[in-house]
XYZ file of C-alpha atoms in Angstrom:
720
model
C -3.943 16.420 10.377
C -4.429 12.802 11.323
C -1.334 10.952 12.338
C -0.223 7.853 10.534
C -1.163 4.520 11.999
C 0.851 3.430 14.976
C 3.542 0.861 14.640
C 2.905 -2.561 16.024
C 4.207 -3.333 19.487
C 7.727 -4.538 19.819
C 7.401 -5.875 23.323
C 7.494 -9.488 22.256
C 11.045 -10.664 22.098
C 12.440 -13.852 20.672
C 11.541 -15.686 17.471
C 8.300 -14.787 15.732
C 5.259 -16.761 16.736
C 3.659 -16.894 13.324
C 3.382 -20.656 13.538
C 1.383 -20.483 16.766
C -2.353 -19.909 16.373
C -3.918 -17.381 18.699
C -6.788 -19.745 19.418
C -7.309 -23.404 18.568
C -9.161 -24.136 15.339
C -12.886 -23.746 15.631
C -12.780 -21.265 18.539
C -13.792 -17.761 17.437
C -11.865 -14.711 18.642
C -14.023 -12.908 21.219
C -14.682 -9.273 20.409
C -15.737 -8.270 23.908
C -14.670 -9.174 27.394
C -15.315 -12.722 28.463
C -18.595 -13.107 30.336
C -18.841 -14.317 33.901
C -20.091 -17.747 32.809
C -17.213 -20.112 33.337
C -16.817 -23.832 32.874
C -17.449 -26.041 35.850
C -13.947 -27.457 35.789
C -11.417 -24.663 36.191
C -7.893 -25.276 34.882
C -5.405 -25.799 37.655
C -2.495 -23.328 37.774
C 0.666 -24.620 36.212
C 2.956 -26.251 38.772
C 6.529 -25.184 39.370
C 6.090 -21.624 38.054
C 8.730 -19.399 39.583
C 7.208 -15.958 40.174
C 10.440 -14.468 41.506
C 11.545 -11.822 38.960
C 15.131 -12.186 40.160
C 15.157 -15.798 38.990
C 12.621 -15.764 36.159
C 13.181 -13.219 33.405
C 9.620 -13.726 32.139
C 8.221 -12.077 35.291
C 8.634 -8.296 35.189
C 7.628 -5.378 37.385
C 4.401 -3.609 36.542
C 5.305 -0.092 35.436
C 2.320 1.598 37.046
C 3.161 0.167 40.452
C 6.746 1.433 40.281
C 5.586 5.030 40.029
C 4.517 7.347 42.796
C 1.190 7.835 41.064
C -0.028 7.519 37.477
C 1.726 10.796 36.765
C 4.880 10.153 38.724
C 8.168 8.966 37.371
C 9.639 5.532 37.783
C 11.324 4.651 41.022
C 15.139 4.828 41.048
C 17.046 1.635 41.217
C 14.367 -0.490 39.561
C 14.892 -0.769 35.865
C 11.720 -0.310 33.834
C 11.265 1.173 30.367
C 9.665 4.551 30.025
C 6.383 4.960 28.220
C 5.466 1.499 29.459
C 1.699 1.191 29.058
C 2.586 -1.008 26.109
C 4.200 -3.482 28.482
C 0.920 -4.163 30.191
C -1.492 -3.957 27.339
C 0.685 -5.138 24.535
C 0.526 -1.899 22.539
C 2.584 1.155 21.845
C 2.368 4.184 24.087
C 1.111 6.597 21.436
C -2.583 5.824 21.789
C -4.924 7.550 24.169
C -6.065 4.126 25.303
C -3.718 1.228 25.362
C -6.540 -0.931 26.654
C -8.331 -0.748 23.334
C -5.370 -1.811 21.241
C -4.060 -5.300 20.562
C -0.525 -6.524 20.209
C 1.034 -7.970 17.138
C -0.307 -11.342 18.231
C -3.890 -10.143 18.055
C -6.255 -10.112 15.122
C -4.625 -8.468 12.105
C -5.509 -4.875 11.308
C -6.106 -3.377 7.936
C -3.014 -1.688 6.595
C -3.242 1.358 4.318
C -2.275 0.845 0.686
C 1.249 1.886 -0.379
C -0.129 4.882 -2.252
C -1.761 6.179 0.897
C 1.459 5.691 2.858
C 3.454 7.608 0.261
C 0.904 10.402 0.256
C 0.983 10.643 4.026
C 4.777 10.686 4.040
C 4.870 13.517 1.509
C 2.796 15.792 3.722
C 4.712 18.131 6.022
C 4.988 17.115 9.671
C 3.205 19.151 12.297
C 5.446 20.422 15.046
C 4.457 19.473 18.573
C 3.462 22.334 20.814
C 4.526 22.617 24.439
C 2.341 20.665 26.841
C 1.635 23.720 28.976
C 0.060 25.723 26.127
C -1.396 23.049 23.844
C -4.910 23.620 22.581
C -5.953 21.140 19.967
C -8.332 22.257 17.298
C -11.686 20.578 16.928
C -11.664 17.723 14.481
C -8.069 16.595 15.018
C -7.645 12.922 15.793
C -5.311 11.283 18.302
C -3.485 14.503 19.103
C -4.566 15.105 22.659
C -2.119 15.823 25.465
C -1.486 12.986 27.853
C -2.423 14.356 31.293
C -0.352 11.677 33.013
C 2.987 11.992 31.238
C 6.115 12.427 33.315
C 6.743 15.922 32.048
C 10.296 15.263 30.864
C 9.861 14.897 27.120
C 11.356 17.413 24.766
C 13.356 20.538 25.534
C 11.754 23.419 27.358
C 11.042 26.451 25.197
C 12.424 29.802 26.232
C 8.988 31.403 26.449
C 7.760 28.663 28.773
C 10.779 29.054 31.022
C 10.400 32.830 31.182
C 6.702 32.534 31.968
C 7.458 30.100 34.778
C 10.143 32.372 36.235
C 7.822 35.376 36.307
C 4.806 33.632 37.834
C 3.644 34.960 41.233
C 5.010 33.108 44.248
C 2.696 30.593 45.919
C 0.728 31.573 49.001
C 0.849 28.733 51.498
C -0.861 28.260 54.823
C 1.159 27.909 58.011
C -1.337 25.513 59.566
C -0.104 22.044 60.500
C -2.610 19.255 61.260
C -1.088 18.319 64.609
C -1.617 16.255 66.669
C -2.113 13.852 63.797
C -5.014 11.381 64.090
C -5.456 10.305 60.477
C -3.904 7.599 58.317
C -0.853 8.048 56.118
C -0.394 5.828 53.082
C 1.693 5.151 50.007
C 1.106 3.737 46.543
C 1.419 0.125 45.428
C 5.015 -0.789 46.246
C 7.028 -1.187 49.449
C 10.672 -0.637 48.599
C 11.963 -2.614 51.591
C 9.866 -5.681 50.828
C 10.582 -5.438 47.113
C 14.264 -6.131 47.779
C 13.664 -8.917 50.285
C 14.676 -12.485 49.537
C 12.321 -13.663 48.157
C 10.877 -10.326 46.977
C 7.419 -9.338 48.216
C 5.327 -7.132 45.929
C 1.987 -7.214 44.096
C 2.817 -5.914 40.632
C 4.342 -8.907 38.848
C 3.286 -8.979 35.241
C 4.290 -10.590 31.976
C 4.056 -10.090 28.235
C 1.491 -11.417 25.829
C 4.263 -13.392 24.176
C 4.774 -15.279 27.448
C 1.091 -16.170 27.641
C 1.113 -17.510 24.091
C 4.323 -19.407 24.692
C 3.007 -21.087 27.837
C 0.002 -22.417 25.974
C 2.351 -25.144 24.779
C 3.385 -27.969 27.134
C 6.916 -28.215 28.440
C 9.427 -30.347 26.616
C 9.767 -32.442 29.762
C 6.637 -32.090 31.963
C 8.261 -34.107 34.755
C 10.915 -31.435 35.295
C 10.245 -27.851 36.485
C 10.260 -25.158 33.845
C 13.662 -23.633 33.062
C 14.532 -20.585 30.981
C 16.886 -22.536 28.709
C 16.848 -26.240 29.598
C 13.099 -26.871 29.766
C 11.004 -24.414 27.804
C 7.551 -24.828 26.292
C 7.642 -26.923 23.137
C 6.022 -24.943 20.326
C 5.903 -27.966 18.087
C 3.239 -29.472 20.338
C -0.385 -28.262 20.101
C -1.332 -25.160 22.105
C -4.002 -25.071 24.793
C -5.657 -21.784 25.749
C -6.421 -23.073 29.246
C -2.739 -23.728 29.876
C -1.765 -20.154 28.989
C -4.652 -18.839 31.095
C -3.435 -20.843 34.074
C 0.005 -19.297 33.616
C -1.204 -15.697 33.814
C -3.583 -16.532 36.663
C -0.708 -17.994 38.688
C 1.075 -14.648 38.468
C -2.003 -12.856 39.777
C -2.339 -15.288 42.667
C 1.294 -14.706 43.649
C 0.634 -10.951 43.673
C -2.510 -11.275 45.768
C -0.783 -13.500 48.330
C 1.920 -10.876 48.862
C -0.731 -8.251 49.686
C -1.270 -10.012 53.019
C 2.425 -9.689 53.872
C 2.453 -6.024 52.831
C -0.544 -5.188 55.032
C 1.024 -6.861 58.066
C 4.332 -5.090 57.381
C 2.558 -1.712 57.190
C 0.694 -2.317 60.416
C 3.899 -3.188 62.253
C 5.313 0.252 61.440
C 2.191 2.360 61.917
C 0.982 2.649 58.297
C -2.760 2.054 57.825
C -3.361 3.112 54.243
C -2.193 1.629 50.935
C -3.100 1.749 47.251
C -3.336 -1.605 45.521
C -1.519 -2.086 42.254
C -3.643 -2.118 39.114
C -1.267 -4.739 37.669
C -2.113 -7.273 40.353
C -3.852 -9.464 37.759
C -2.094 -8.973 34.399
C -4.327 -8.418 31.357
C -7.501 -8.971 33.370
C -9.253 -6.128 31.502
C -7.835 -6.934 28.072
C -10.427 -7.420 25.332
C -8.824 -10.656 24.078
C -6.838 -12.010 27.003
C -9.081 -10.641 29.764
C -10.682 -12.823 32.421
C -12.841 -12.699 35.530
C -11.197 -12.891 38.947
C -13.856 -15.159 40.446
C -13.656 -17.924 41.361
C -9.920 -18.640 41.016
C -8.842 -15.539 43.035
C -11.778 -15.310 45.436
C -10.124 -17.132 48.303
C -6.786 -15.333 48.250
C -8.422 -11.909 47.937
C -10.810 -12.704 50.763
C -7.798 -13.561 52.935
C -6.220 -10.174 52.147
C -9.492 -8.423 52.983
C -9.765 -10.314 56.246
C -6.324 -9.148 57.370
C -7.085 -5.566 56.300
C -10.322 -5.639 58.280
C -8.616 -6.950 61.401
C -5.906 -4.281 61.285
C -8.124 -1.363 60.214
C -6.268 -0.924 56.931
C -7.720 1.158 54.097
C -7.235 -0.118 50.537
C -7.895 1.845 47.345
C -7.059 1.631 43.643
C -6.150 4.103 40.900
C -6.917 2.973 37.316
C -4.370 4.158 34.786
C -4.362 7.322 32.724
C -5.765 5.510 29.694
C -9.069 4.858 31.439
C -11.030 7.886 30.213
C -14.809 8.161 30.120
C -14.661 11.442 28.204
C -12.815 10.154 25.156
C -14.470 10.638 21.733
C -13.365 7.144 20.634
C -15.834 4.326 21.243
C -13.130 1.687 21.593
C -11.556 3.746 24.382
C -14.868 3.919 26.217
C -15.317 0.144 25.930
C -11.812 -0.455 27.228
C -12.386 1.994 30.095
C -15.559 0.178 31.099
C -13.712 -3.137 31.178
C -10.964 -1.624 33.300
C -13.378 -0.081 35.797
C -15.301 -3.354 36.102
C -12.044 -5.203 36.760
C -11.075 -2.816 39.585
C -14.562 -2.974 41.070
C -14.491 -6.783 41.073
C -11.058 -6.785 42.724
C -12.247 -4.563 45.574
C -15.517 -6.456 45.973
C -13.757 -9.814 46.366
C -11.878 -8.438 49.379
C -15.131 -8.881 51.363
C -14.394 -5.892 53.588
C -16.725 -4.667 56.355
C -19.342 -2.089 55.248
C -17.395 1.071 56.114
C -14.064 -0.203 54.810
C -15.841 -1.419 51.692
C -17.240 2.073 51.056
C -13.801 3.566 51.683
C -12.275 1.263 49.021
C -12.647 3.785 46.213
C -11.308 3.982 42.650
C -9.595 7.291 41.838
C -9.989 8.450 38.252
C -8.807 11.425 36.200
C -11.033 13.135 33.714
C -8.325 12.711 31.075
C -7.692 14.754 27.958
C -9.528 17.790 26.618
C -9.730 16.501 23.014
C -10.053 20.011 21.628
C -13.187 20.973 23.596
C -13.334 20.749 27.377
C -17.103 21.229 27.645
C -17.791 18.549 25.035
C -15.512 16.172 26.932
C -17.392 16.832 30.163
C -20.685 16.144 28.371
C -19.392 12.807 27.097
C -18.307 11.938 30.627
C -21.810 12.674 31.939
C -23.364 10.462 29.308
C -20.968 7.555 29.827
C -21.159 7.807 33.612
C -24.892 7.170 33.541
C -24.318 3.814 31.849
C -21.855 2.527 34.453
C -22.808 -0.384 36.727
C -23.912 0.671 40.194
C -20.947 -1.111 41.757
C -18.599 1.128 39.778
C -20.559 4.298 40.557
C -20.387 3.580 44.290
C -16.578 3.501 44.206
C -15.691 6.097 41.579
C -14.113 9.399 42.680
C -12.483 12.117 40.558
C -9.115 13.815 41.062
C -7.832 17.101 39.716
C -4.830 16.651 37.426
C -1.762 18.715 36.548
C -2.404 19.246 32.827
C -6.050 19.858 31.946
C -8.602 19.898 34.771
C -8.385 22.082 37.860
C -10.437 21.867 41.033
C -12.853 24.488 39.721
C -13.315 22.491 36.506
C -14.386 19.366 38.390
C -16.392 20.775 41.290
C -19.586 21.436 39.256
C -19.727 17.990 37.619
C -18.873 16.269 40.922
C -21.778 18.010 42.623
C -24.090 17.247 39.707
C -23.313 13.515 39.544
C -22.658 13.043 43.288
C -19.027 12.029 42.769
C -16.536 12.797 45.577
C -13.526 14.921 44.633
C -9.979 14.032 45.681
C -7.919 17.183 46.183
C -4.328 16.750 45.043
C -2.229 19.640 46.373
C 0.640 19.035 43.993
C -1.624 19.090 40.938
C -3.459 22.138 42.226
C -0.231 24.156 42.407
C 0.341 23.493 38.701
C -3.193 23.735 37.240
C -5.565 26.185 38.917
C -7.980 28.907 37.890
C -5.901 32.072 38.314
C -9.035 34.252 38.171
C -10.489 32.594 41.262
C -7.597 31.314 43.290
C -3.870 31.706 43.826
C -1.178 29.086 43.737
C -0.454 27.551 47.107
C -2.326 25.840 49.909
C -3.963 28.838 51.550
C -6.675 29.869 49.083
C -7.780 26.312 48.322
C -8.747 25.909 51.978
C -11.861 27.976 51.211
C -13.133 25.033 49.145
C -12.711 22.450 51.901
C -16.351 22.503 52.990
C -17.694 21.989 49.465
C -15.294 19.115 48.877
C -16.015 17.402 52.185
C -19.783 17.617 51.688
C -19.616 15.246 48.710
C -17.731 12.641 50.744
C -20.123 12.901 53.663
C -23.145 12.570 51.389
C -21.998 9.117 50.248
C -20.722 8.008 53.663
C -17.088 7.667 52.512
C -14.080 8.695 54.592
C -12.437 11.631 52.854
C -8.943 11.277 51.412
C -6.441 13.703 49.880
C -3.173 13.395 47.942
C 0.026 15.208 48.754
C 3.390 15.378 47.027
C 6.030 17.962 46.191
C 7.977 18.799 43.027
C 11.712 18.397 42.738
C 13.716 21.406 43.968
C 15.205 22.128 40.525
C 11.832 22.192 38.747
C 10.871 25.477 37.065
C 8.312 24.924 34.325
C 4.999 23.170 34.629
C 6.268 20.023 32.988
C 9.297 19.913 35.265
C 7.188 20.483 38.365
C 4.996 17.515 37.551
C 7.799 15.164 38.535
C 7.424 13.974 42.128
C 10.146 14.526 44.678
C 11.419 11.352 46.362
C 10.181 12.610 49.742
C 8.100 15.427 51.167
C 9.159 17.999 53.711
C 5.898 18.898 55.449
C 2.226 18.104 55.899
C -0.495 19.960 54.003
C -3.057 22.074 55.876
C -5.690 19.326 55.884
C -7.879 18.023 58.672
C -5.891 16.114 61.332
C -8.130 13.036 60.877
C -7.639 12.918 57.089
C -6.571 9.851 55.138
C -3.553 11.283 53.329
C -1.886 9.493 50.430
C 1.780 10.479 50.103
C 2.613 10.178 46.397
C 6.386 10.151 46.497
C 8.994 8.084 44.699
C 10.406 6.622 47.901
C 7.018 5.128 48.805
C 6.882 4.008 52.452
C 10.159 5.802 53.204
C 8.488 9.147 52.488
C 5.865 8.249 55.100
C 8.616 7.345 57.571
C 10.287 10.691 56.881
C 7.125 12.576 57.873
C 6.662 10.412 60.938
C 10.180 11.207 62.106
C 9.987 14.886 61.279
C 6.743 15.553 63.177
C 6.957 12.701 65.728
C 3.769 11.163 64.415
C 2.355 8.001 66.018
C 4.560 5.019 65.210
C 7.797 6.925 64.542
C 9.579 4.992 67.314
C 8.838 1.603 65.732
C 11.477 1.700 62.992
C 15.234 2.277 62.881
C 17.909 2.806 60.246
C 18.968 -0.205 58.251
C 22.520 -1.497 58.285
C 23.981 -0.664 54.869
C 23.897 -3.657 52.524
C 22.970 -6.044 55.337
C 19.657 -7.887 55.683
C 19.252 -9.986 58.813
C 15.615 -10.893 58.205
C 16.113 -13.080 55.122
C 16.901 -16.752 54.686
C 19.681 -16.267 52.227
C 21.188 -19.377 50.681
C 24.456 -20.078 52.474
C 27.501 -21.220 50.509
C 28.124 -24.932 50.818
C 31.430 -25.934 52.432
C 34.150 -26.757 49.968
C 35.384 -30.333 49.852
C 39.049 -30.904 50.468
C 40.969 -32.151 47.489
C 42.034 -35.751 47.968
C 45.103 -37.232 46.300
C 44.548 -39.520 43.366
C 44.282 -43.150 44.237
C 43.840 -46.342 42.378
C 40.334 -47.413 41.422
C 40.408 -50.286 43.843
C 41.236 -47.981 46.753
C 38.520 -45.494 45.760
C 35.869 -48.181 45.648
C 36.733 -49.288 49.140
C 36.373 -45.765 50.541
C 33.145 -44.709 48.744
C 30.869 -45.586 51.628
C 33.093 -43.821 54.148
C 33.208 -40.633 52.064
C 29.437 -40.559 51.601
C 28.888 -40.949 55.330
C 31.350 -38.143 56.056
C 29.663 -35.811 53.548
C 26.231 -36.427 55.030
C 27.522 -35.693 58.504
C 29.155 -32.484 57.252
C 25.938 -31.278 55.599
C 23.873 -32.006 58.689
C 26.304 -30.080 60.870
C 26.334 -27.175 58.423
C 22.535 -26.980 58.292
C 22.333 -27.086 62.075
C 24.530 -23.970 62.320
C 22.226 -21.911 60.053
C 19.584 -19.719 61.695
C 16.298 -20.325 59.926
C 13.866 -17.380 60.033
C 10.167 -18.306 59.974
C 8.300 -17.370 56.816
C 6.074 -14.892 58.646
C 9.158 -13.017 59.897
C 11.044 -12.879 56.597
C 11.372 -9.275 55.419
C 9.776 -7.820 58.568
C 12.858 -5.879 59.677
C 13.943 -8.123 62.527
C 13.545 -7.383 66.239
C 15.146 -3.939 65.867
C 12.849 -2.787 63.050
C 15.687 -1.800 60.732
C 13.617 -0.760 57.705
C 14.413 2.940 57.196
C 16.997 4.062 54.673
C 18.123 7.722 54.495
C 17.299 9.843 51.433
C 19.303 8.800 48.414
C 20.568 5.595 50.045
C 18.332 3.093 48.278
C 21.427 1.081 47.354
C 21.658 0.098 51.008
C 18.797 -2.313 50.363
C 20.989 -4.412 48.095
C 24.195 -6.327 48.795
C 27.488 -4.606 48.146
C 28.383 -4.739 44.490
C 31.547 -6.605 43.738
C 33.910 -4.224 41.978
C 36.624 -5.864 39.922
C 39.601 -3.528 39.674
C 41.275 -3.427 36.315
C 44.997 -4.071 36.382
C 47.275 -1.247 35.367
C 49.051 -2.186 32.115
C 52.238 -0.546 33.394
C 52.246 -2.746 36.487
C 51.441 -6.002 34.773
C 54.489 -8.164 34.127
C 55.098 -9.310 30.623
C 54.725 -13.042 30.225
C 58.109 -14.682 29.584
C 58.062 -17.123 26.714
C 60.838 -19.738 26.267
C 62.373 -17.712 23.444
C 62.415 -14.580 25.600
C 63.976 -16.542 28.454
C 66.828 -17.774 26.237
C 67.411 -14.302 24.901
C 67.471 -12.824 28.397
C 70.012 -15.427 29.522
C 72.227 -14.763 26.507
C 72.127 -11.021 27.116
C 73.053 -11.517 30.748
C 75.995 -13.760 29.844
C 77.238 -11.298 27.260
C 77.026 -8.450 29.752
C 79.075 -10.439 32.252
C 81.818 -11.275 29.734
C 82.078 -7.679 28.586
C 82.156 -6.443 32.135
C 79.192 -4.130 31.608
C 76.831 -3.734 34.486
C 73.492 -3.616 32.801
C 70.148 -3.495 34.509
C 69.146 -6.890 35.834
C 67.049 -8.849 33.418
C 64.121 -10.720 34.919
C 64.572 -14.422 34.455
C 62.485 -17.212 35.879
C 63.517 -18.317 39.318
C 64.807 -21.708 38.242
C 67.841 -23.507 39.567
C 70.675 -22.917 37.074
C 72.173 -25.994 35.480
C 75.791 -26.786 36.567
C 78.230 -25.920 33.827
C 81.413 -28.000 33.330
C 84.751 -26.427 34.192
C 86.506 -24.938 31.244
C 89.946 -26.468 30.571
C 92.855 -24.722 28.952
C 93.182 -25.111 25.196
C 95.578 -27.642 23.733
C 97.664 -24.956 22.061
C 98.310 -23.220 25.342
C 99.364 -26.499 26.948
C 101.754 -27.137 24.115
C 103.258 -23.684 24.428
C 104.070 -24.261 28.088
C 105.655 -27.704 27.659
C 107.891 -27.176 24.619
C 111.279 -28.916 25.248
C 114.659 -27.397 24.424
C 115.505 -28.028 20.801
C 118.364 -30.407 19.961
C 121.001 -29.930 17.285
C 119.077 -31.942 14.746
C 116.017 -29.960 15.475
C 117.738 -26.730 14.633
C 118.330 -27.839 11.081
C 114.769 -28.906 10.666
C 113.418 -25.739 12.162
C 114.928 -23.656 9.424
C 112.793 -25.384 6.800
C 109.525 -24.806 8.706
C 107.511 -21.751 7.856
C 106.917 -19.014 10.380
C 103.878 -19.313 12.624
C 101.068 -16.854 12.178
C 100.469 -14.193 14.741
C 97.622 -16.187 16.256
C 99.671 -19.382 16.530
C 102.797 -17.749 18.030
C 103.174 -18.423 21.726
C 102.530 -15.513 23.970
C 105.639 -13.729 25.188
C 106.704 -14.335 28.763
C 105.773 -11.647 31.162
C 108.645 -9.550 32.450
C 109.450 -9.755 36.067
C 110.831 -12.319 38.471
C 111.734 -15.635 36.873
C 109.643 -18.600 37.598
C 110.644 -20.521 40.720
C 112.246 -23.888 39.981
C 112.463 -26.860 42.210
C 115.775 -27.485 43.893
C 115.580 -31.195 43.119
C 115.481 -30.633 39.388
C 118.740 -31.687 37.604
C 120.226 -30.104 34.579
C 120.452 -32.408 31.568
C 123.261 -31.891 29.100
C 122.373 -33.036 25.641
C 125.729 -31.983 24.037
C 127.938 -34.824 22.630
C 131.535 -35.278 23.613
C 134.163 -34.391 20.981
C 136.163 -37.515 21.650
C 133.355 -39.847 20.741
């Protein structure tokens, strides 16, 4: 049953661009790739374009380059979305050719009527079969198995697990190709250079939305572009040449970094590298595609010159969606565009004859599409129509889903196409009637495989990788291990591509393990320390000056400016400036190796902010709480209760006035002796209340009286 139409891509973020035309009025939308005829005046690349992905969010890592191979998983530590062919080609990842699809900014597609959608929704869904046992029936559309998937989708079925557990053990050879005389290589990305400052890598890419956005001029052309302060003004008319210059500038930045990568490899004994297919974003797209000449001719020729001087081999590996055996015509057209793009890239390197022949393009046969023989026939037919420049570079590789070595040997001999033996893929997909799993039996096919390389005068190459230790089923075993433990039983002068997630570090691991040439050139890195970068140093802080009157500040302005300039000059003189050619090269000690699992050592130490324990945090004292705490403390002191100390702010207590005795008490102490007349009056006075009565005198010794005090007699004489 045919699947419903795929959803449009959601890679474009931000506000919709419905107001922006794809092309200016009067310019038709090209249906095929742009021809090589170009205008005499080429648009100059946009100035002030920051291609550093750490500073410009519009520049992203190419997903293919971050993987060990087209069927490897993404590298740890570098965040990229899974199923990312849509990121490069502007489409969803459900198609068997993302190159043939357009994004939501492309020409509109016909949508099915609502009745058809409802009818399709009412039909029962077809359950997906396991990848290891899928056989699609003839006539089904768009239901083939992706031979380059990571092998981690969906749960493993019990039958598949049991079958994997009961499979015969592999039979491996004990031969080691020592002493080693060949070239070891890795794919696309150098992890050490990727985390340099500035980063060095050749897989910068962007989104179609960024190309369309940069067709508009900046709001302020006199100021460099900024993500928020100075963005393209969509209200101004768009220019296709301006957007083309933007995407070309990204490709030029990638190509320039290839020179640095080649020199870095040569310093540490690596002579073999695969170039990233994302070096020039959207170069093979049917709408946004472009030729590499002449704008990239000079920079690619410089990279080829360095590779020729150092004896470096460069190859490419078009993605899994480039399939010459597909039954869909649009996929074939897209595959042809992609192969022509890779062939042009390698041709512009201007390598010497032998290195030029060795610059091959590795391709997988692709899906089965329900009938393996019919797919092989379509490949034969489409191969005959390829340009000679593509035929001279094309080689086939056995995969880990559909096509084994025995499936490809006959067609390779027939069409004179060299075969790349991938040991990892062979251990997953092989003809059990003719050969056993492992490296021993496949050695019987070495002579047949080498003959095809010799016939075309190309240096033979092989691929080697290992599955993760915990892998059991076929899908699990397709995932590449970060590093490899041994060398395959190949010829000692072989060009061997190590397809591992740790890239150049996996090559270093082999060099150390077997003491291969160049193993003494590199040393362990210092964790989280990079001494080969020109990192921006923090500017010295200015001392706070006390506030002065305006008149005084004006008088000292010139003196302060002179002092600041002198401070900056002295600060810059203390910094050690590393030359550009030495940035990221590992320093004099060659500290470029990081142990397995220690990729975080390439980055600075993360600042960890510890959260405060709520129990330890002190409660903030408000003025009301302070008054209450003081009142409680005073009450506790008057009552004589020793309570727990209450936290009060450490302020100087205000002096309290001395308390004087009450007036009533003073009166009680100084009451004179009553006279006779007072006795009569006292009888008429009411009794005092209990509170107003004077306190009784305490029993004990009488109060001491002064000796000088005289007794006064107030009694009257009787004679008077």
